[in-house]
Every structure is written in structure tokens, then in C-alpha cells.
Amino acid sequence: MTSVAETSRASRSRAHNLLTGPRSTWTAPLLIWAASRLVSTLLLATMYVLATANGWTFASYRQDPSFFTFSGSWDASFYRTIAEHGYPATLPLDDAGHVAPNAWAFLPVFPAIVRAVMALTGASFWVAGVLVATIAGAGACVLLYRLVLAVGCSHRARWATALFAFAPTGFLLQVAYAESLLLVLLFGALLALVRRRYWLIAPLGVVAAFTKPGVLALAVALAVHLVVRWMAARRQGTPFPWHDRIAIVASGLVVAAAGLAWPVIASAVTGRPNAYLDTELSWWVGFVGRQHFAPLTPWFTMASTWLGSLGILLVVAVLGGAVWFFTRRSTRALGTEVLAFTASYGLYLVAVFLPQQSLPRLLMPMAPVLGSDVFVRTRRRAVAWLVVGVCLQPVAIVLLWFLGYP
């Protein structure tokens, strides 16, 4: 008769094989994703039930209150407008004649896919949006796992994926936002870059460029990869085939052009120069008043408005900490491609984004750095970060999803 100890060992062995065996590039990240969805769904549902039972107001479609409409709060309403009505040909103006917040701040790929799902299934936007985002979240976990595995090891890949899925912003992988769809495309493009499948990067990058802003960082990563590979070939005397050079340059140019295209399209359709920029700046008014945009100044503008000179010092400290992190050996060990993308994406946020409650959400494309020793060098350290993420997720749901928008 099989002993209890033998049965326990067999169970642990089967679990270990699931996470480390030949199929682990699918099973391990999907198991992590499934477990994280149980946690996030429970937390979101608890908040929804409490709010409904107590008659608390919250930002969702009140004509049809349900858990799905609660999962489609805040910016999801703009995606719904785009999916059902498209973009306005004329920009809305406030009483002073300034551009008011409108759908042009949101790119078309996510609402287009949701609209297709709505047409195929007859589902509402809220159900279709959650379905698309959740499936994309699963894909993001799989591709993040494979990306970190390609530049590290299975230990780093498993823990980086877990820290990503259970992070304070992990609930965003299933709400009707475009984040998870963008992450699938970006992680897939980075994995293609690491594996030197250069022609695959262009279509992924183009679709990503029309999903959410920030894809120019991918073009920068391609440029850095080109220079590093060219220098390595010269130093080592190894060939650098011309077809690879052409593919890298062509993909980089295509991605860069796509990343710059949306403001041009918005201006062409609305007939207003700077239509997209003016739309984005309309969201700044509540934080820093009416501002003219200048690159690399938004963080300092926000900090000085709210904290004065102390805020400036805080921004300098944050930037110094970022430099320290990206120059660490353990971060550089993730490879040129991951380092170039995440660092340039971070620089993009500093250059153009006004830091407010959306910042944690916008940091999600930098998830590959979770494979750094700073987070996963030892099991104890990784578990500690995981516990922090799980504990902060309900805080984020209350503060960002219920009381404010992420």
C-alpha cells in the first residue's frame, strides 16, 4: 500500500514537473495567471458587493449595474463610446473654448476587437471587454514568462510572472482596459527581438502602436540592439548578415512611424492641429491647471505644483533611483533588449506623462525587470515581494478602481 509520504512526494513531483517540465512555458504561466485571477476576481467582487449592498456610488454604467459594468468603470466608458460610435469628427470644447476630454485620447485596437466580439457573440460591451482583457492577460503572462526565460532561467521566469500577475495593479489584467492587450503585443515583440525574429516585430509593434501609446520605446530597443550586435560582430570578427541588418532597420522604422501616426490621424480627421496633444492636455487641468506641453517637464511641473521645492527634490531622487536600478549588474543581466526597452519606456513616461494615479498602470510594460535579482534573487525575497503585491492589491482596488481611476 502506498504510504502517505510517498503520495505526498508523488504529488509534489507532479507539481514540479508541471512548472519545470517541457511544457512549462505554457502550464506554469497559465497556472500563475489562473491563481491570480481567482485573487483579483474575489477582491473586485467583494468591493462590488459591498458597494452595492451599502448603496455606495461608484463609476460604472448605472443603467445596467452588474459585476461586468463595475469591471468596466472609468476609462472603459471611452472605449465603449469608440466601440459603439467611433471617434468624434469635431472635438468637444469647454466654455472657454479649450478642448475637453474625449475619445481621441484612446487608441482603436482594443475597442475594435471588443466590437468584433460583441458582433459575434451578442454580448454587451462590458462582457466582451472583460473577456478580451482577461484572455489577453493570460497571453501576457505566457509571453512574459517566455521572455524572462529566454534571458534568464525558469526560477526568474516563474517569479517574475507571479509578481506581475499578483501585483497591486494585477486586477487591471481583467477589466475593460487596453493594458493587457498592449502587454501581449509588447512582450511578444520583445521576445521576437531576443530570438532575432526581426520581421515579426513590425506587425506586433504596429498593432501595439494603435493599442496604447509608448511603442516608440520598442523602436529604441531595436536601434540599440542593432548597434550592440554590429559592435559585437566587429569585435569578435563574426558575420552580421545584411538581411538581419535590413530587417532590424526596416522593423524599427515601421514601428517608429506607427508610434507617431495617431496624432497625425487625429488632426486629419478633426481638422484641428494638435488635436491629440490638446486632448491629452485636457486631463492635466485638474492637476496643474492649463499648461503648454514641453518634453521632460511634466514630472517637475506636477511635483512643484503640489509640493514646491520638496517635490523637485523628490523627482530628482526618483530619477536617481531609476539610474541606480538600471545600471545594476543584475538588471543588465536581463539583456540588452530588455534593458533598452524598459529604460527607454521609463524615459518616455518622464518625457511626456503627468504623474498621477495612472502611473502604476502605465508602469506595467516594464514588468520584464521583475526578473532582476532586486526582486527574485532568492526564494525568500521573491515571496516577500509577492506578499507585498497581494496585500497592496485590495488597497489599489479601493483607491484606484473604486474611489479614483487608474
CSV table of C-alpha atoms in Angstrom, one decimal:
chain,number,residue,atom,x,y,z
A,1,MET,CA,0.0,0.0,0.0
A,2,THR,CA,1.3,3.4,-0.9
A,3,SER,CA,2.2,5.4,2.2
A,4,VAL,CA,1.1,9.0,2.8
A,5,ALA,CA,4.7,10.2,2.5
A,6,GLU,CA,5.0,8.5,-0.9
A,7,THR,CA,1.7,10.0,-2.1
A,8,SER,CA,2.8,13.4,-0.9
A,9,ARG,CA,6.2,13.1,-2.7
A,10,ALA,CA,4.4,12.0,-5.9
A,11,SER,CA,2.1,14.9,-5.8
A,12,ARG,CA,5.0,17.3,-5.3
A,13,SER,CA,6.8,15.7,-8.2
A,14,ARG,CA,3.8,16.1,-10.5
A,15,ALA,CA,3.5,19.8,-9.5
A,16,HIS,CA,7.2,20.3,-10.0
A,17,ASN,CA,7.0,18.7,-13.5
A,18,LEU,CA,4.1,21.0,-14.4
A,19,LEU,CA,6.2,24.0,-13.5
A,20,THR,CA,9.6,22.9,-14.9
A,21,GLY,CA,8.9,20.2,-17.5
A,22,PRO,CA,9.0,20.6,-21.3
A,23,ARG,CA,5.5,22.1,-21.4
A,24,SER,CA,6.1,24.6,-18.6
A,25,THR,CA,6.3,27.5,-20.9
A,26,TRP,CA,2.5,27.2,-21.2
A,27,THR,CA,1.5,25.4,-18.0
A,28,ALA,CA,3.5,27.4,-15.4
A,29,PRO,CA,2.4,30.9,-16.6
A,30,LEU,CA,-1.2,29.8,-17.1
A,31,LEU,CA,-1.4,28.3,-13.6
A,32,ILE,CA,0.0,31.5,-12.2
A,33,TRP,CA,-2.5,33.5,-14.3
A,34,ALA,CA,-5.4,31.4,-13.2
A,35,ALA,CA,-4.5,31.7,-9.5
A,36,SER,CA,-4.0,35.4,-9.8
A,37,ARG,CA,-7.5,35.7,-11.4
A,38,LEU,CA,-9.0,34.0,-8.5
A,39,VAL,CA,-7.5,36.5,-6.2
A,40,SER,CA,-8.3,39.6,-8.3
A,41,THR,CA,-11.8,38.5,-9.1
A,42,LEU,CA,-12.5,37.8,-5.4
A,43,LEU,CA,-11.2,41.2,-4.4
A,44,LEU,CA,-13.1,43.1,-7.2
A,45,ALA,CA,-16.3,41.1,-6.5
A,46,THR,CA,-16.0,41.8,-2.7
A,47,MET,CA,-15.7,45.6,-3.4
A,48,TYR,CA,-18.7,45.4,-5.8
A,49,VAL,CA,-20.9,43.5,-3.4
A,50,LEU,CA,-20.0,45.8,-0.5
A,51,ALA,CA,-20.7,48.9,-2.6
A,52,THR,CA,-24.0,47.6,-3.9
A,53,ALA,CA,-25.2,46.4,-0.6
A,54,ASN,CA,-24.4,49.7,1.1
A,55,GLY,CA,-25.7,51.9,-1.7
A,56,TRP,CA,-22.2,53.5,-2.3
A,57,THR,CA,-21.8,55.3,-5.6
A,58,PHE,CA,-19.1,54.1,-7.9
A,59,ALA,CA,-18.0,54.9,-11.5
A,60,SER,CA,-19.8,52.3,-13.7
A,61,TYR,CA,-22.7,52.1,-16.1
A,62,ARG,CA,-25.6,52.6,-13.7
A,63,GLN,CA,-28.4,51.7,-16.1
A,64,ASP,CA,-27.3,48.1,-16.0
A,65,PRO,CA,-25.5,47.6,-12.8
A,66,SER,CA,-23.6,44.3,-12.7
A,67,PHE,CA,-20.1,43.0,-11.9
A,68,PHE,CA,-19.2,43.4,-15.6
A,69,THR,CA,-20.2,47.0,-15.7
A,70,PHE,CA,-18.3,47.5,-12.4
A,71,SER,CA,-15.3,45.9,-14.2
A,72,GLY,CA,-15.8,48.5,-17.0
A,73,SER,CA,-15.5,51.6,-14.9
A,74,TRP,CA,-13.6,54.9,-15.6
A,75,ASP,CA,-11.8,54.9,-19.0
A,76,ALA,CA,-13.7,51.9,-20.2
A,77,SER,CA,-16.6,54.2,-20.9
A,78,PHE,CA,-14.5,55.9,-23.6
A,79,TYR,CA,-13.6,52.5,-25.1
A,80,ARG,CA,-17.4,51.8,-25.1
A,81,THR,CA,-18.1,55.0,-27.0
A,82,ILE,CA,-15.4,54.2,-29.6
A,83,ALA,CA,-16.7,50.6,-30.0
A,84,GLU,CA,-20.3,51.7,-30.4
A,85,HIS,CA,-20.0,55.1,-32.1
A,86,GLY,CA,-16.4,55.6,-33.3
A,87,TYR,CA,-14.4,58.9,-32.8
A,88,PRO,CA,-15.9,62.4,-32.9
A,89,ALA,CA,-15.3,64.3,-36.1
A,90,THR,CA,-15.3,67.5,-34.1
A,91,LEU,CA,-13.5,67.9,-30.8
A,92,PRO,CA,-15.7,68.9,-27.8
A,93,LEU,CA,-14.9,72.3,-26.3
A,94,ASP,CA,-15.4,73.7,-22.8
A,95,ASP,CA,-16.9,77.1,-22.1
A,96,ALA,CA,-13.5,78.8,-22.5
A,97,GLY,CA,-13.0,77.2,-25.9
A,98,HIS,CA,-10.4,74.7,-24.8
A,99,VAL,CA,-10.6,71.0,-25.9
A,100,ALA,CA,-12.4,68.9,-23.4
A,101,PRO,CA,-11.6,65.2,-22.6
A,102,ASN,CA,-12.8,63.0,-25.4
A,103,ALA,CA,-12.3,59.6,-27.1
A,104,TRP,CA,-9.3,60.7,-29.2
A,105,ALA,CA,-7.1,60.1,-26.1
A,106,PHE,CA,-7.8,56.3,-26.6
A,107,LEU,CA,-6.5,54.2,-29.5
A,108,PRO,CA,-8.7,52.0,-31.6
A,109,VAL,CA,-7.4,48.4,-31.5
A,110,PHE,CA,-8.9,47.3,-28.2
A,111,PRO,CA,-12.4,48.7,-28.9
A,112,ALA,CA,-12.3,47.3,-32.4
A,113,ILE,CA,-11.6,43.8,-31.1
A,114,VAL,CA,-14.3,44.2,-28.4
A,115,ARG,CA,-16.7,45.4,-31.1
A,116,ALA,CA,-16.0,42.2,-33.2
A,117,VAL,CA,-16.6,40.0,-30.1
A,118,MET,CA,-19.9,41.9,-29.5
A,119,ALA,CA,-21.0,41.2,-33.1
A,120,LEU,CA,-20.0,37.6,-32.9
A,121,THR,CA,-21.5,36.8,-29.5
A,122,GLY,CA,-24.2,39.4,-29.0
A,123,ALA,CA,-22.6,40.3,-25.7
A,124,SER,CA,-22.6,43.8,-24.3
A,125,PHE,CA,-19.5,45.9,-24.4
A,126,TRP,CA,-18.9,45.2,-20.7
A,127,VAL,CA,-18.9,41.5,-21.0
A,128,ALA,CA,-17.0,41.5,-24.3
A,129,GLY,CA,-14.4,44.0,-22.9
A,130,VAL,CA,-13.8,41.9,-19.8
A,131,LEU,CA,-13.5,38.8,-21.9
A,132,VAL,CA,-11.0,40.3,-24.3
A,133,ALA,CA,-8.9,41.8,-21.5
A,134,THR,CA,-8.8,38.6,-19.5
A,135,ILE,CA,-7.8,36.4,-22.4
A,136,ALA,CA,-5.1,39.0,-23.3
A,137,GLY,CA,-4.0,38.9,-19.7
A,138,ALA,CA,-3.4,35.2,-19.9
A,139,GLY,CA,-1.4,35.7,-23.1
A,140,ALA,CA,0.7,38.5,-21.4
A,141,CYS,CA,1.6,36.1,-18.6
A,142,VAL,CA,2.7,33.4,-21.0
A,143,LEU,CA,4.8,35.8,-23.1
A,144,LEU,CA,6.4,37.5,-20.1
A,145,TYR,CA,7.3,34.1,-18.7
A,146,ARG,CA,8.9,33.1,-22.1
A,147,LEU,CA,10.7,36.4,-22.4
A,148,VAL,CA,12.3,36.2,-18.9
A,149,LEU,CA,13.1,32.6,-19.5
A,150,ALA,CA,14.9,33.5,-22.8
A,151,VAL,CA,17.1,36.0,-21.0
A,152,GLY,CA,17.3,34.2,-17.6
A,153,CYS,CA,16.2,30.9,-16.1
A,154,SER,CA,12.9,29.2,-15.1
A,155,HIS,CA,13.3,30.4,-11.5
A,156,ARG,CA,13.3,34.0,-12.6
A,157,ALA,CA,10.6,33.5,-15.2
A,158,ARG,CA,8.2,31.9,-12.7
A,159,TRP,CA,8.7,34.5,-10.0
A,160,ALA,CA,8.7,37.5,-12.4
A,161,THR,CA,5.4,36.2,-13.9
A,162,ALA,CA,3.9,35.7,-10.4
A,163,LEU,CA,5.0,39.2,-9.2
A,164,PHE,CA,3.4,40.7,-12.4
A,165,ALA,CA,0.1,38.8,-12.1
A,166,PHE,CA,-0.3,39.3,-8.4
A,167,ALA,CA,1.0,42.9,-8.4
A,168,PRO,CA,-1.1,45.8,-6.9
A,169,THR,CA,-2.2,46.5,-10.5
A,170,GLY,CA,-2.9,42.8,-11.3
A,171,PHE,CA,-6.6,43.4,-11.3
A,172,LEU,CA,-6.2,45.5,-14.5
A,173,LEU,CA,-5.4,42.3,-16.4
A,174,GLN,CA,-9.2,41.6,-16.4
A,175,VAL,CA,-11.0,44.9,-16.5
A,176,ALA,CA,-12.2,46.5,-19.7
A,177,TYR,CA,-9.0,48.5,-20.3
A,178,ALA,CA,-6.4,48.0,-23.2
A,179,GLU,CA,-3.5,47.3,-20.8
A,180,SER,CA,-3.4,43.5,-21.1
A,181,LEU,CA,-3.7,43.7,-24.9
A,182,LEU,CA,-0.8,46.1,-25.1
A,183,LEU,CA,1.3,43.9,-22.9
A,184,VAL,CA,0.7,40.8,-25.1
A,185,LEU,CA,1.9,42.7,-28.1
A,186,LEU,CA,4.9,44.3,-26.4
A,187,PHE,CA,6.1,41.2,-24.6
A,188,GLY,CA,5.7,39.2,-27.9
A,189,ALA,CA,7.7,41.8,-29.8
A,190,LEU,CA,10.4,41.8,-27.2
A,191,LEU,CA,10.6,38.0,-27.3
A,192,ALA,CA,10.8,38.1,-31.1
A,193,LEU,CA,13.7,40.6,-30.7
A,194,VAL,CA,15.5,38.4,-28.2
A,195,ARG,CA,15.1,35.4,-30.6
A,196,ARG,CA,16.1,37.6,-33.6
A,197,ARG,CA,12.8,37.1,-35.4
A,198,TYR,CA,13.0,40.7,-36.7
A,199,TRP,CA,10.3,40.6,-39.3
A,200,LEU,CA,7.7,39.5,-36.6
A,201,ILE,CA,8.4,42.7,-34.6
A,202,ALA,CA,7.0,45.1,-37.2
A,203,PRO,CA,3.4,43.8,-37.3
A,204,LEU,CA,3.3,43.4,-33.5
A,205,GLY,CA,4.7,46.8,-33.0
A,206,VAL,CA,2.3,48.4,-35.4
A,207,VAL,CA,-0.8,46.9,-33.7
A,208,ALA,CA,0.7,47.9,-30.3
A,209,ALA,CA,1.1,51.5,-31.6
A,210,PHE,CA,-2.7,51.7,-32.2
A,211,THR,CA,-3.5,50.0,-28.9
A,212,LYS,CA,-1.8,52.4,-26.4
A,213,PRO,CA,1.0,55.0,-26.6
A,214,GLY,CA,4.6,54.1,-25.7
A,215,VAL,CA,5.6,51.8,-28.6
A,216,LEU,CA,8.5,54.2,-29.6
A,217,ALA,CA,10.4,52.5,-26.8
A,218,LEU,CA,10.4,49.4,-28.9
A,219,ALA,CA,11.9,51.3,-31.8
A,220,VAL,CA,14.6,52.5,-29.5
A,221,ALA,CA,15.3,48.9,-28.3
A,222,LEU,CA,15.7,47.8,-32.0
A,223,ALA,CA,18.2,50.7,-32.6
A,224,VAL,CA,20.2,49.7,-29.5
A,225,HIS,CA,20.1,46.0,-30.5
A,226,LEU,CA,21.4,47.0,-34.0
A,227,VAL,CA,24.3,49.0,-32.6
A,228,VAL,CA,25.2,46.3,-30.0
A,229,ARG,CA,25.1,43.5,-32.4
A,230,TRP,CA,27.1,45.4,-35.0
A,231,MET,CA,29.8,46.3,-32.5
A,232,ALA,CA,29.9,42.7,-31.2
A,233,ALA,CA,30.3,41.4,-34.8
A,234,ARG,CA,33.2,43.8,-35.4
A,235,ARG,CA,34.9,43.0,-32.1
A,236,GLN,CA,34.6,39.2,-32.5
A,237,GLY,CA,35.1,39.1,-36.2
A,238,THR,CA,31.8,37.2,-36.7
A,239,PRO,CA,29.4,37.9,-39.6
A,240,PHE,CA,26.4,40.2,-39.2
A,241,PRO,CA,24.2,39.2,-42.2
A,242,TRP,CA,22.8,42.0,-44.3
A,243,HIS,CA,19.4,40.5,-44.3
A,244,ASP,CA,19.4,40.8,-40.5
A,245,ARG,CA,20.5,44.5,-40.7
A,246,ILE,CA,17.8,45.3,-43.2
A,247,ALA,CA,15.2,43.5,-41.1
A,248,ILE,CA,16.2,45.4,-37.9
A,249,VAL,CA,16.2,48.8,-39.6
A,250,ALA,CA,13.0,48.2,-41.5
A,251,SER,CA,11.1,47.0,-38.5
A,252,GLY,CA,12.4,49.9,-36.4
A,253,LEU,CA,11.3,52.5,-38.9
A,254,VAL,CA,7.9,50.9,-39.3
A,255,VAL,CA,7.4,50.8,-35.6
A,256,ALA,CA,8.6,54.4,-35.1
A,257,ALA,CA,6.3,55.6,-37.9
A,258,ALA,CA,3.3,53.8,-36.4
A,259,GLY,CA,4.2,55.2,-33.0
A,260,LEU,CA,4.0,58.7,-34.4
A,261,ALA,CA,0.9,58.2,-36.6
A,262,TRP,CA,-2.0,58.7,-34.2
A,263,PRO,CA,-1.6,62.4,-33.6
A,264,VAL,CA,-1.4,62.9,-37.3
A,265,ILE,CA,-4.6,60.9,-37.8
A,266,ALA,CA,-6.5,62.8,-35.1
A,267,SER,CA,-5.5,66.1,-36.7
A,268,ALA,CA,-6.5,65.0,-40.1
A,269,VAL,CA,-9.9,63.7,-39.0
A,270,THR,CA,-10.9,66.6,-36.8
A,271,GLY,CA,-9.3,69.3,-38.8
A,272,ARG,CA,-7.6,70.7,-35.7
A,273,PRO,CA,-3.8,70.9,-35.4
A,274,ASN,CA,-2.5,69.3,-32.2
A,275,ALA,CA,-5.9,67.6,-31.7
A,276,TYR,CA,-4.3,64.7,-29.9
A,277,LEU,CA,-2.0,66.8,-27.8
A,278,ASP,CA,-4.8,69.2,-26.8
A,279,THR,CA,-7.0,66.2,-25.9
A,280,GLU,CA,-4.3,64.8,-23.6
A,281,LEU,CA,-3.6,68.1,-22.0
A,282,SER,CA,-7.3,68.4,-21.1
A,283,TRP,CA,-6.8,65.7,-18.5
A,284,TRP,CA,-4.0,67.8,-16.9
A,285,VAL,CA,-6.2,70.7,-16.0
A,286,GLY,CA,-7.5,69.2,-12.7
A,287,PHE,CA,-3.9,68.6,-11.5
A,288,VAL,CA,-1.8,71.5,-12.7
A,289,GLY,CA,-4.1,73.9,-14.5
A,290,ARG,CA,-3.9,74.8,-18.1
A,291,GLN,CA,-0.4,74.1,-19.4
A,292,HIS,CA,1.7,74.2,-22.6
A,293,PHE,CA,3.5,71.0,-23.2
A,294,ALA,CA,7.3,70.8,-23.1
A,295,PRO,CA,9.1,67.5,-23.1
A,296,LEU,CA,10.8,66.3,-19.9
A,297,THR,CA,9.0,68.9,-17.8
A,298,PRO,CA,5.6,67.2,-16.7
A,299,TRP,CA,7.1,65.4,-13.6
A,300,PHE,CA,8.7,68.6,-12.4
A,301,THR,CA,5.5,70.6,-13.1
A,302,MET,CA,3.4,68.2,-11.1
A,303,ALA,CA,5.8,67.9,-8.2
A,304,SER,CA,6.4,71.7,-7.9
A,305,THR,CA,2.6,72.4,-8.2
A,306,TRP,CA,1.8,70.1,-5.3
A,307,LEU,CA,4.9,70.0,-3.2
A,308,GLY,CA,7.0,73.0,-4.2
A,309,SER,CA,10.8,72.7,-4.0
A,310,LEU,CA,10.4,69.4,-2.0
A,311,GLY,CA,8.6,67.9,-5.0
A,312,ILE,CA,11.5,68.8,-7.3
A,313,LEU,CA,13.9,67.1,-4.9
A,314,LEU,CA,11.6,64.1,-4.8
A,315,VAL,CA,11.6,63.8,-8.6
A,316,VAL,CA,15.4,64.0,-8.7
A,317,ALA,CA,15.6,61.3,-6.1
A,318,VAL,CA,13.3,59.0,-8.1
A,319,LEU,CA,15.2,59.6,-11.3
A,320,GLY,CA,18.5,58.9,-9.4
A,321,GLY,CA,17.0,55.7,-8.1
A,322,ALA,CA,16.0,54.7,-11.6
A,323,VAL,CA,19.5,55.2,-12.8
A,324,TRP,CA,20.9,53.1,-10.0
A,325,PHE,CA,18.4,50.3,-10.8
A,326,PHE,CA,19.2,50.2,-14.5
A,327,THR,CA,22.9,50.3,-14.0
A,328,ARG,CA,22.9,47.4,-11.6
A,329,ARG,CA,24.6,44.2,-12.8
A,330,SER,CA,21.6,42.1,-12.1
A,331,THR,CA,19.4,44.4,-14.2
A,332,ARG,CA,21.9,44.5,-17.0
A,333,ALA,CA,22.0,40.7,-16.8
A,334,LEU,CA,18.4,40.6,-18.3
A,335,GLY,CA,20.0,41.5,-21.6
A,336,THR,CA,20.4,44.5,-24.0
A,337,GLU,CA,16.9,44.2,-25.4
A,338,VAL,CA,15.0,44.2,-22.1
A,339,LEU,CA,17.2,46.9,-20.6
A,340,ALA,CA,16.9,49.1,-23.7
A,341,PHE,CA,13.2,48.8,-23.9
A,342,THR,CA,12.4,49.2,-20.2
A,343,ALA,CA,14.8,52.1,-19.7
A,344,SER,CA,13.6,54.0,-22.8
A,345,TYR,CA,10.0,53.3,-21.9
A,346,GLY,CA,10.7,54.8,-18.5
A,347,LEU,CA,12.3,57.8,-20.1
A,348,TYR,CA,9.2,58.1,-22.3
A,349,LEU,CA,7.0,58.4,-19.2
A,350,VAL,CA,9.2,61.0,-17.7
A,351,ALA,CA,9.3,63.0,-21.0
A,352,VAL,CA,5.6,63.1,-21.8
A,353,PHE,CA,3.4,61.9,-18.9
A,354,LEU,CA,2.0,63.9,-16.0
A,355,PRO,CA,2.5,61.5,-13.0
A,356,GLN,CA,-0.8,60.9,-11.1
A,357,GLN,CA,-2.9,57.9,-10.2
A,358,SER,CA,-2.5,56.3,-13.7
A,359,LEU,CA,1.3,56.0,-13.2
A,360,PRO,CA,1.2,52.4,-11.6
A,361,ARG,CA,-0.9,51.2,-14.6
A,362,LEU,CA,1.5,52.8,-17.1
A,363,LEU,CA,4.5,51.1,-15.5
A,364,MET,CA,3.1,47.7,-16.3
A,365,PRO,CA,5.1,47.4,-19.6
A,366,MET,CA,8.3,47.5,-17.6
A,367,ALA,CA,7.4,44.1,-16.0
A,368,PRO,CA,10.3,42.2,-17.6
A,369,VAL,CA,12.6,43.9,-15.0
A,370,LEU,CA,10.8,41.8,-12.3
A,371,GLY,CA,13.3,39.1,-13.3
A,372,SER,CA,16.1,41.1,-11.7
A,373,ASP,CA,17.9,40.0,-8.6
A,374,VAL,CA,16.4,43.0,-6.8
A,375,PHE,CA,13.1,41.1,-6.8
A,376,VAL,CA,13.8,37.4,-7.3
A,377,ARG,CA,17.4,36.6,-6.3
A,378,THR,CA,16.3,34.3,-3.6
A,379,ARG,CA,13.0,32.5,-2.9
A,380,ARG,CA,12.6,34.4,0.4
A,381,ARG,CA,13.0,37.7,-1.4
A,382,ALA,CA,10.6,36.7,-4.2
A,383,VAL,CA,8.0,35.5,-1.7
A,384,ALA,CA,8.3,38.8,0.3
A,385,TRP,CA,7.6,40.9,-2.9
A,386,LEU,CA,4.7,38.6,-3.8
A,387,VAL,CA,3.1,39.1,-0.3
A,388,VAL,CA,3.6,42.8,-0.7
A,389,GLY,CA,1.8,42.8,-4.1
A,390,VAL,CA,-1.1,40.7,-2.9
A,391,CYS,CA,-1.6,42.9,0.2
A,392,LEU,CA,-1.5,46.1,-1.8
A,393,GLN,CA,-3.9,44.9,-4.5
A,394,PRO,CA,-7.0,45.4,-2.4
A,395,VAL,CA,-5.7,48.9,-1.4
A,396,ALA,CA,-5.2,49.7,-5.1
A,397,ILE,CA,-8.7,48.4,-5.9
A,398,VAL,CA,-10.3,50.7,-3.3
A,399,LEU,CA,-8.2,53.8,-4.0
A,400,LEU,CA,-7.9,53.5,-7.8
A,401,TRP,CA,-10.8,51.5,-9.1
A,402,PHE,CA,-13.5,52.4,-6.5
A,403,LEU,CA,-12.6,55.9,-5.3
A,404,GLY,CA,-10.5,57.1,-8.3
A,405,TYR,CA,-9.4,56.0,-11.7
A,406,PRO,CA,-6.1,54.2,-12.5
